[in-house]
GROMACS .gro file of C-alpha atoms in nm:
model
   95
    1MET     CA    1  -0.025   0.001   0.033
    2SER     CA    2   0.104   0.384  -0.063
    3VAL     CA    3   0.023   0.652  -0.018
    4THR     CA    4  -0.101   0.917  -0.289
    5SER     CA    5  -0.285   1.195  -0.144
    6TYR     CA    6  -0.392   1.320   0.152
    7LEU     CA    7  -0.675   1.557   0.311
    8TYR     CA    8  -0.633   1.554   0.746
    9VAL     CA    9  -0.843   1.766   0.943
   10LEU     CA   10  -0.805   1.837   1.348
   11GLU     CA   11  -1.117   2.048   1.426
   12PHE     CA   12  -1.405   2.100   1.707
   13ARG     CA   13  -1.711   1.919   1.812
   14ASN     CA   14  -1.853   2.196   1.588
   15GLY     CA   15  -1.677   2.128   1.335
   16THR     CA   16  -1.402   2.456   1.330
   17GLU     CA   17  -1.106   2.340   1.149
   18ILE     CA   18  -0.767   2.332   1.410
   19VAL     CA   19  -0.541   2.293   1.158
   20ALA     CA   20  -0.535   2.050   0.856
   21TYR     CA   21  -0.304   1.897   0.633
   22HIS     CA   22  -0.254   1.849   0.238
   23TRP     CA   23  -0.141   1.653  -0.035
   24HIS     CA   24  -0.334   1.634  -0.369
   25PRO     CA   25   0.009   1.594  -0.620
   26GLU     CA   26  -0.271   1.589  -0.879
   27SER     CA   27  -0.441   1.879  -0.850
   28PRO     CA   28  -0.377   2.132  -1.055
   29SER     CA   29  -0.356   2.465  -0.771
   30GLU     CA   30  -0.034   2.585  -0.715
   31ALA     CA   31  -0.012   2.403  -0.345
   32ALA     CA   32   0.023   2.083  -0.453
   33GLU     CA   33   0.316   1.966  -0.259
   34PRO     CA   34   0.288   1.900   0.110
   35HIS     CA   35   0.109   2.159   0.330
   36LEU     CA   36  -0.059   2.307   0.646
   37HIS     CA   37  -0.325   2.493   0.719
   38ILE     CA   38  -0.389   2.644   1.000
   39GLY     CA   39  -0.733   2.631   1.098
   40SER     CA   40  -0.964   2.936   1.156
   41ALA     CA   41  -0.974   2.891   1.534
   42ALA     CA   42  -0.613   2.990   1.574
   43ALA     CA   43  -0.649   3.247   1.240
   44ARG     CA   44  -0.785   3.566   1.428
   45ALA     CA   45  -0.960   3.828   1.279
   46ASP     CA   46  -0.724   4.099   1.449
   47SER     CA   47  -0.345   3.894   1.303
   48ALA     CA   48  -0.054   4.076   1.271
   49VAL     CA   49  -0.007   3.846   0.995
   50ARG     CA   50  -0.331   3.800   0.734
   51PRO     CA   51  -0.615   3.919   0.974
   52ARG     CA   52  -0.889   3.704   0.860
   53GLU     CA   53  -0.684   3.482   0.604
   54LEU     CA   54  -0.448   3.318   0.778
   55HIS     CA   55  -0.623   2.946   0.720
   56LYS     CA   56  -0.559   2.997   0.378
   57VAL     CA   57  -0.196   2.996   0.359
   58HIS     CA   58  -0.024   2.719   0.245
   59PHE     CA   59   0.299   2.661   0.514
   60PRO     CA   60   0.495   2.374   0.346
   61THR     CA   61   0.620   2.076   0.500
   62GLY     CA   62   0.715   1.707   0.400
   63PRO     CA   63   0.488   1.380   0.400
   64VAL     CA   64   0.288   1.355   0.696
   65ALA     CA   65   0.153   0.992   0.805
   66LEU     CA   66  -0.194   0.942   0.998
   67GLU     CA   67  -0.039   0.849   1.261
   68GLN     CA   68   0.184   1.156   1.333
   69VAL     CA   69  -0.169   1.352   1.293
   70LEU     CA   70  -0.323   1.144   1.545
   71ARG     CA   71   0.006   1.139   1.797
   72LEU     CA   72  -0.050   1.504   1.751
   73ALA     CA   73  -0.458   1.509   1.817
   74ILE     CA   74  -0.338   1.292   2.145
   75SER     CA   75  -0.073   1.433   2.274
   76GLU     CA   76  -0.095   1.835   2.252
   77PHE     CA   77  -0.460   1.823   2.184
   78GLY     CA   78  -0.545   1.627   2.467
   79VAL     CA   79  -0.805   1.401   2.250
   80ALA     CA   80  -0.905   1.049   2.469
   81PRO     CA   81  -0.713   0.746   2.276
   82ARG     CA   82  -0.873   0.474   2.292
   83GLY     CA   83  -0.637   0.246   2.424
   84ALA     CA   84  -0.358   0.295   2.694
   85ASP     CA   85  -0.104   0.125   2.404
   86TRP     CA   86  -0.192   0.411   2.180
   87ASP     CA   87   0.187   0.526   2.185
   88ALA     CA   88   0.286   0.146   2.142
   89VAL     CA   89   0.066   0.035   1.841
   90LEU     CA   90   0.115   0.420   1.668
   91ARG     CA   91   0.528   0.310   1.710
   92ALA     CA   92   0.444  -0.035   1.526
   93GLN     CA   93   0.291   0.153   1.202
   94PRO     CA   94   0.500   0.075   0.866
   95ALA     CA   95   0.650   0.403   0.812
   0.00000   0.00000   0.00000
């Protein structure tokens, strides 16, 4: 199995986006390389950088695995893992 594209999104229950990782190499968009979007939850209207628009910026990243996003959700955003062995399960996944 190989990953050919992805769209990983972390959001609040109400649907407000926190962060999103995209990679869509077949897209006609200029942003076909792996990139990150800062969600509208963090893109404040009074931001000194692109107020009301920061969530539209394509911050470049390298390829991001689903396991990395799950680890971020658990470690940094307090999402409750399904099992106590979550760290071992994520580490056991092939790269």
